[in-house]
Amino acid sequence: MPGRQGAAPDRSAVVGAADVPGRKRLGLIERRDLVAALEHAADKRVTLISAPAGSGKTSLLRAWAERPVAHRRIAFLSVRPGQRDPQLFWLALLAAVRAAAGAGDAVEPPAAMPGFNAGAMMEKILSEITGSDGGFFLVIDDLHELGSAEAVEQLAALLAGLPPDVHVLLATRQDPPLRLHKLRLAGELAEVRAAQLRFTEAETRELLATSGVALPDRVAGMLHRRTEGWAAGLRLAVLSLTGHPDPEQFVAEFSGSHRTVAEYLIAEMLERQPPHVQRLLLLTSLLDRVNGELADLLTGAAGSERILLDLEDANAFVVSLDPGRSWFRYHHMFADLLRLELRRTCPQAVPELHRLAARWFAEHAQAVDAVRHLQAAGDWTEAARLLADHTVSLTLDGHAATVVALLRSFPDHVGEDSPDLALVHANAALHQYRLDEALAHLGIARSYAATAPADRRARLRMAIAALDLLLARLRGHFDAVSEQADALPSQATGRSTTEVALAGDLRALVLLNLGVSESWSLRLADSERHLSEGAALARGIGRPYLEVACLAHLGFASATHSLARARHQCEKALALAARYGWDTEAVIAPAQAAFAGTLVCTGEFGHAEQWLERARLVTRSEGEPGVRILVRLVSAMLAAARGRHREALAELAAAEEVQARMVGRHGLPARVSTWTAATQARLGMADLAWSTLAGLDGQDTALGEIRTAAAVIRLAERDPAGARRELRPVLDGDAPAHSLLTPVEARLLDALACRALGDDRAAGEAVEHALHLAEPDRLILPFAVTGAWALLESLPQTTSHAALVADILDAVHGNAPAPAGRPAAGPAEELSPSELRVLRYLPTNLTRPEIAAELSVSPNTVNTHIRRIYAKLGAGDRSSAVQRGRELRLLANGRT
């Protein structure tokens, strides 16, 4: 092939480029009748433009869309060639709709993620459409490129649910399976076919005149008959006729089918282009899209971008794909015929061109294109290696279906012999919940990694660790989780930017899966550390999905420290998920369930039910078992808090069914069992409750949760003394507890036992102690579920927890308490814990010295606190301070 060329030619070197400014682009005329037909079709629900390649479908759509019509919004989407991932199609459509509705800059751009909720996506699109003013038009061009039956089925559902004032225009080479016959029967379908798209003889003459080609009427009529009005044939003819020395002879020399006409005309056009333009068109024809830099690489010449711009200006079957006119594609029919010509004239060059393109796409982090070109070159080993290296990142980018399609493109013998592809197969199987298949493929990949070249071994080990941990999450097998931590390097490393990005993706995914597995194993300190590190890394490398996933699990992991801390983590995750439109996706379900759990604990039962319902909707039956158990457990807690013990028992039984299908031991089922035993006891099933506790592993029997459940059974058996014996290790701090609720519940059960034994003073002290423990997190659930709230009525008026007592009673009587945490309209400066304690005595009749005695501090300290309280609340006396405290929900209303 010729060597490297010199500088770019002048624009006049491209045949078809005009040499006067402000000209009309060659080959474009206003097809008034067709455009008017599209305007009239707006009365219908859908317009289908179905015709073969080169019929002028896209040109017609653009001519219609460019007409200035007031109060009309048009979302225009051209489907990319070979689009197989439903999610990427819908994200592109959502972006187009938002841009048309004027909301593009107001919201976060839609981002891809593993997994996809088509129903939620369609709701978003409908919401954007219905929220815009004026008529709305949805235009989808090249619909035949949508290679996903799932996406086509979803599109059919969207069309059926569109509001009546929305009109859809679909352009395709063949009729799509969208159940359009129903619209046709209902008179809601307008159709434009190939016959209507053919140029009339008058339009042919107008096209020639607009392009500066002068032909006698007889010859123009002959051209029209020879092309049969075929738009592509006419445009090619006009390009060839421009400047031709003998136009009449040219028109007389071709005839036949569309393909024959096209081949002849393209050959004519190519022959009349300068050699360097011919070379560029042929050598870059194997690309779905091209830019100047890539064209320079494939041609070995500089100045390709200028040539591409000139070709587009000449309307020579070159179309820019972006507003900056940096990426281009050739008309599909034109590209097909150029490829045939390339293989006819330079077959030996084709594999090397594919390799060059693959190298460029790989260096520019466009792995899908790189793998496709390596496959086209027959470099199966290199294609497998590249796909294996990028499989995790591609899945994170929403290309799961494309990865599967690339896998199927490998010959059978390559698939069997390639250890690299084992990793790709494992990743694909995991995301389709084929867990046994994934396990087998990971075994092959692990064997290969042990002997892989040193420069790939670390990356393979990390990828295998990430998938191993994901498999452990999905199977509920956490016994060997700690061993996977060895796969974590100190930082994301690599020789190139792409390698660093890949290493960052893998490390963040390992941290996520490791943290989640530790969380479900109740190794919560390790879980918090890894999830926090994973969220920070994901944020730094621009992986919002991984950041949301880490934050979503942090709420549960941090709940043992503080309910407020857990709630804060959940709210961060929920806010970030909403920002990216993922509030109805499974990734956020852990935060929704954990947030609902915090609301149940603080007595906000109605609010909790709303979040639980969201978690239920996005938790699929084949999804992560840990999340499904958490949703069931929180649902049971809520039912128990409302006194619906049989409903709670059903939720707990469903959680146990999930556990039964898991390979290993999950940390949550111990809580499920203790809640089950306590619920059974409250329903009068004491023997069954003891049996439930007896079924627990021996390592669990020392837990505080087991002791409190046993105490509930003893109380149900009218054995208060036995209940107190069960509770003693918990009250003394000798029995470890996983939950913040357990110490509070133990004090309340002890209070109930003391009351049953006739020791009211001890009962009151136990309740007061329980209130003291519950106050920091405003825990209401233990009072509701144990029934100990009834003891609060007998508390002395001097309690320092008056506001919490009022909230507890409000919750159990069906009135929502104040939201936990500081009120929205709080004091100018937040009260300290010591000041809050003093404030809670101000509604009582105690004097300042008596308050000091209750708090075991000096009267001067109380005086200092009261002065600060007055200043912070803007109060002048005790009465106004109490009133202000009630307004801010720092004190209960009406309890004095």
mmCIF file of C-alpha atoms in Angstrom, residues 170-338:
data_model
loop_
_atom_site.group_PDB
_atom_site.id
_atom_site.type_symbol
_atom_site.label_atom_id
_atom_site.label_comp_id
_atom_site.label_asym_id
_atom_site.label_seq_id
_atom_site.Cartn_x
_atom_site.Cartn_y
_atom_site.Cartn_z
ATOM 1 C CA LEU A 170 -39.966 5.114 13.742
ATOM 2 C CA ALA A 171 -37.583 4.663 10.814
ATOM 3 C CA THR A 172 -36.359 1.178 9.973
ATOM 4 C CA ARG A 173 -35.321 -1.087 7.113
ATOM 5 C CA GLN A 174 -37.869 -3.725 8.074
ATOM 6 C CA ASP A 175 -41.053 -3.699 10.118
ATOM 7 C CA PRO A 176 -40.221 -4.234 13.812
ATOM 8 C CA PRO A 177 -42.148 -6.740 15.988
ATOM 9 C CA LEU A 178 -43.921 -4.013 17.951
ATOM 10 C CA ARG A 179 -47.525 -5.253 17.666
ATOM 11 C CA LEU A 180 -48.282 -2.284 15.424
ATOM 12 C CA HIS A 181 -51.221 -4.145 13.863
ATOM 13 C CA LYS A 182 -53.294 -3.137 16.881
ATOM 14 C CA LEU A 183 -52.579 0.520 16.174
ATOM 15 C CA ARG A 184 -53.298 -0.059 12.491
ATOM 16 C CA LEU A 185 -56.719 -1.555 13.273
ATOM 17 C CA ALA A 186 -57.452 1.315 15.642
ATOM 18 C CA GLY A 187 -56.549 3.896 12.998
ATOM 19 C CA GLU A 188 -53.597 5.128 15.102
ATOM 20 C CA LEU A 189 -50.794 4.138 12.709
ATOM 21 C CA ALA A 190 -49.501 6.189 9.755
ATOM 22 C CA GLU A 191 -47.152 4.405 7.353
ATOM 23 C CA VAL A 192 -44.593 5.619 4.850
ATOM 24 C CA ARG A 193 -43.217 2.923 2.570
ATOM 25 C CA ALA A 194 -40.507 2.680 -0.106
ATOM 26 C CA ALA A 195 -42.914 3.601 -2.903
ATOM 27 C CA GLN A 196 -43.764 6.908 -1.215
ATOM 28 C CA LEU A 197 -40.100 7.688 -0.601
ATOM 29 C CA ARG A 198 -39.155 7.381 -4.277
ATOM 30 C CA PHE A 199 -38.350 10.703 -5.926
ATOM 31 C CA THR A 200 -40.810 11.945 -8.491
ATOM 32 C CA GLU A 201 -39.480 13.101 -11.831
ATOM 33 C CA ALA A 202 -40.061 16.708 -10.770
ATOM 34 C CA GLU A 203 -38.094 16.154 -7.571
ATOM 35 C CA THR A 204 -35.305 14.544 -9.596
ATOM 36 C CA ARG A 205 -35.058 17.666 -11.747
ATOM 37 C CA GLU A 206 -35.089 19.878 -8.631
ATOM 38 C CA LEU A 207 -32.300 17.792 -7.095
ATOM 39 C CA LEU A 208 -30.180 18.175 -10.216
ATOM 40 C CA ALA A 209 -30.784 21.913 -10.350
ATOM 41 C CA THR A 210 -30.039 22.392 -6.650
ATOM 42 C CA SER A 211 -26.774 20.501 -7.085
ATOM 43 C CA GLY A 212 -25.714 22.563 -10.100
ATOM 44 C CA VAL A 213 -26.074 19.720 -12.626
ATOM 45 C CA ALA A 214 -27.610 20.782 -15.967
ATOM 46 C CA LEU A 215 -29.266 17.979 -17.945
ATOM 47 C CA PRO A 216 -31.780 18.131 -20.784
ATOM 48 C CA ASP A 217 -35.284 17.121 -19.704
ATOM 49 C CA ARG A 218 -35.024 13.925 -21.753
ATOM 50 C CA VAL A 219 -31.825 12.874 -19.959
ATOM 51 C CA ALA A 220 -33.163 13.882 -16.549
ATOM 52 C CA GLY A 221 -36.229 11.706 -17.218
ATOM 53 C CA MET A 222 -33.954 8.841 -18.220
ATOM 54 C CA LEU A 223 -31.992 9.234 -14.961
ATOM 55 C CA HIS A 224 -35.206 9.110 -12.993
ATOM 56 C CA ARG A 225 -36.359 5.948 -14.781
ATOM 57 C CA ARG A 226 -32.998 4.224 -14.452
ATOM 58 C CA THR A 227 -32.843 4.874 -10.692
ATOM 59 C CA GLU A 228 -36.602 4.311 -10.249
ATOM 60 C CA GLY A 229 -36.574 7.360 -8.010
ATOM 61 C CA TRP A 230 -34.290 5.617 -5.507
ATOM 62 C CA ALA A 231 -32.884 8.355 -3.272
ATOM 63 C CA ALA A 232 -29.451 6.805 -2.776
ATOM 64 C CA GLY A 233 -29.026 6.113 -6.496
ATOM 65 C CA LEU A 234 -29.981 9.680 -7.377
ATOM 66 C CA ARG A 235 -27.619 11.160 -4.794
ATOM 67 C CA LEU A 236 -24.768 9.001 -6.049
ATOM 68 C CA ALA A 237 -25.570 9.934 -9.611
ATOM 69 C CA VAL A 238 -25.554 13.625 -8.785
ATOM 70 C CA LEU A 239 -22.176 13.266 -7.077
ATOM 71 C CA SER A 240 -20.783 11.530 -10.160
ATOM 72 C CA LEU A 241 -22.394 13.983 -12.583
ATOM 73 C CA THR A 242 -20.918 17.032 -10.869
ATOM 74 C CA GLY A 243 -18.212 18.170 -13.272
ATOM 75 C CA HIS A 244 -18.546 15.089 -15.479
ATOM 76 C CA PRO A 245 -17.315 15.731 -19.060
ATOM 77 C CA ASP A 246 -20.219 13.845 -20.720
ATOM 78 C CA PRO A 247 -23.311 13.705 -18.459
ATOM 79 C CA GLU A 248 -25.599 12.220 -21.148
ATOM 80 C CA GLN A 249 -23.256 9.317 -21.817
ATOM 81 C CA PHE A 250 -22.916 8.740 -18.085
ATOM 82 C CA VAL A 251 -26.692 8.466 -17.621
ATOM 83 C CA ALA A 252 -27.012 6.139 -20.598
ATOM 84 C CA GLU A 253 -24.384 3.689 -19.367
ATOM 85 C CA PHE A 254 -25.971 2.311 -16.225
ATOM 86 C CA SER A 255 -29.131 0.342 -15.562
ATOM 87 C CA GLY A 256 -30.417 -2.602 -13.547
ATOM 88 C CA SER A 257 -31.227 -3.303 -9.887
ATOM 89 C CA HIS A 258 -30.580 -0.969 -6.982
ATOM 90 C CA ARG A 259 -27.415 -2.837 -6.129
ATOM 91 C CA THR A 260 -26.099 -2.703 -9.681
ATOM 92 C CA VAL A 261 -26.854 1.002 -9.873
ATOM 93 C CA ALA A 262 -25.203 1.634 -6.529
ATOM 94 C CA GLU A 263 -22.084 -0.344 -7.367
ATOM 95 C CA TYR A 264 -21.728 1.426 -10.672
ATOM 96 C CA LEU A 265 -22.294 4.874 -9.227
ATOM 97 C CA ILE A 266 -19.969 4.329 -6.270
ATOM 98 C CA ALA A 267 -17.277 3.111 -8.617
ATOM 99 C CA GLU A 268 -17.835 6.213 -10.754
ATOM 100 C CA MET A 269 -17.715 8.484 -7.719
ATOM 101 C CA LEU A 270 -14.617 6.831 -6.300
ATOM 102 C CA GLU A 271 -12.767 6.989 -9.596
ATOM 103 C CA ARG A 272 -13.440 10.708 -9.823
ATOM 104 C CA GLN A 273 -12.158 11.415 -6.304
ATOM 105 C CA PRO A 274 -8.495 12.280 -5.809
ATOM 106 C CA PRO A 275 -6.398 9.203 -4.934
ATOM 107 C CA HIS A 276 -5.897 10.183 -1.293
ATOM 108 C CA VAL A 277 -9.688 10.568 -0.818
ATOM 109 C CA GLN A 278 -10.339 7.186 -2.437
ATOM 110 C CA ARG A 279 -7.720 5.684 -0.165
ATOM 111 C CA LEU A 280 -9.272 7.156 2.957
ATOM 112 C CA LEU A 281 -12.784 5.990 2.055
ATOM 113 C CA LEU A 282 -11.683 2.442 1.304
ATOM 114 C CA LEU A 283 -9.288 1.934 4.224
ATOM 115 C CA THR A 284 -11.666 3.349 6.808
ATOM 116 C CA SER A 285 -14.798 1.660 5.451
ATOM 117 C CA LEU A 286 -14.435 -1.260 7.867
ATOM 118 C CA LEU A 287 -15.113 1.103 10.800
ATOM 119 C CA ASP A 288 -18.611 1.728 12.156
ATOM 120 C CA ARG A 289 -17.449 5.236 13.029
ATOM 121 C CA VAL A 290 -14.284 7.156 12.289
ATOM 122 C CA ASN A 291 -12.527 10.322 13.412
ATOM 123 C CA GLY A 292 -9.555 12.177 12.003
ATOM 124 C CA GLU A 293 -6.947 10.591 14.250
ATOM 125 C CA LEU A 294 -8.132 7.054 13.574
ATOM 126 C CA ALA A 295 -8.342 7.714 9.835
ATOM 127 C CA ASP A 296 -4.789 9.102 9.883
ATOM 128 C CA LEU A 297 -3.633 5.881 11.543
ATOM 129 C CA LEU A 298 -5.318 3.585 9.039
ATOM 130 C CA THR A 299 -4.298 5.573 5.967
ATOM 131 C CA GLY A 300 -0.814 6.539 7.101
ATOM 132 C CA ALA A 301 -1.596 10.096 6.033
ATOM 133 C CA ALA A 302 -2.276 13.385 7.792
ATOM 134 C CA GLY A 303 -5.264 15.665 7.301
ATOM 135 C CA SER A 304 -8.034 13.045 7.358
ATOM 136 C CA GLU A 305 -10.358 15.132 9.506
ATOM 137 C CA ARG A 306 -10.393 17.925 6.915
ATOM 138 C CA ILE A 307 -11.276 15.420 4.193
ATOM 139 C CA LEU A 308 -14.116 13.961 6.263
ATOM 140 C CA LEU A 309 -15.495 17.428 6.938
ATOM 141 C CA ASP A 310 -15.351 18.262 3.244
ATOM 142 C CA LEU A 311 -17.075 15.010 2.317
ATOM 143 C CA GLU A 312 -19.876 15.755 4.767
ATOM 144 C CA ASP A 313 -20.186 19.294 3.408
ATOM 145 C CA ALA A 314 -20.484 17.775 -0.062
ATOM 146 C CA ASN A 315 -23.185 15.411 1.279
ATOM 147 C CA ALA A 316 -21.080 12.514 -0.017
ATOM 148 C CA PHE A 317 -22.659 9.864 2.186
ATOM 149 C CA VAL A 318 -20.667 11.011 5.210
ATOM 150 C CA VAL A 319 -22.553 12.052 8.349
ATOM 151 C CA SER A 320 -21.144 13.649 11.497
ATOM 152 C CA LEU A 321 -22.233 12.012 14.742
ATOM 153 C CA ASP A 322 -21.628 14.776 17.264
ATOM 154 C CA PRO A 323 -22.172 18.547 17.463
ATOM 155 C CA GLY A 324 -18.432 19.174 17.279
ATOM 156 C CA ARG A 325 -18.197 17.181 14.032
ATOM 157 C CA SER A 326 -15.304 15.058 15.262
ATOM 158 C CA TRP A 327 -16.820 11.599 14.687
ATOM 159 C CA PHE A 328 -18.332 10.463 11.401
ATOM 160 C CA ARG A 329 -19.993 7.465 9.824
ATOM 161 C CA TYR A 330 -20.655 6.476 6.249
ATOM 162 C CA HIS A 331 -24.112 5.770 4.966
ATOM 163 C CA HIS A 332 -24.703 2.072 5.720
ATOM 164 C CA MET A 333 -25.183 1.068 2.069
ATOM 165 C CA PHE A 334 -22.181 3.144 1.028
ATOM 166 C CA ALA A 335 -20.031 1.522 3.714
ATOM 167 C CA ASP A 336 -21.118 -1.980 2.679
ATOM 168 C CA LEU A 337 -20.139 -1.386 -0.916
ATOM 169 C CA LEU A 338 -16.858 0.268 0.047
#
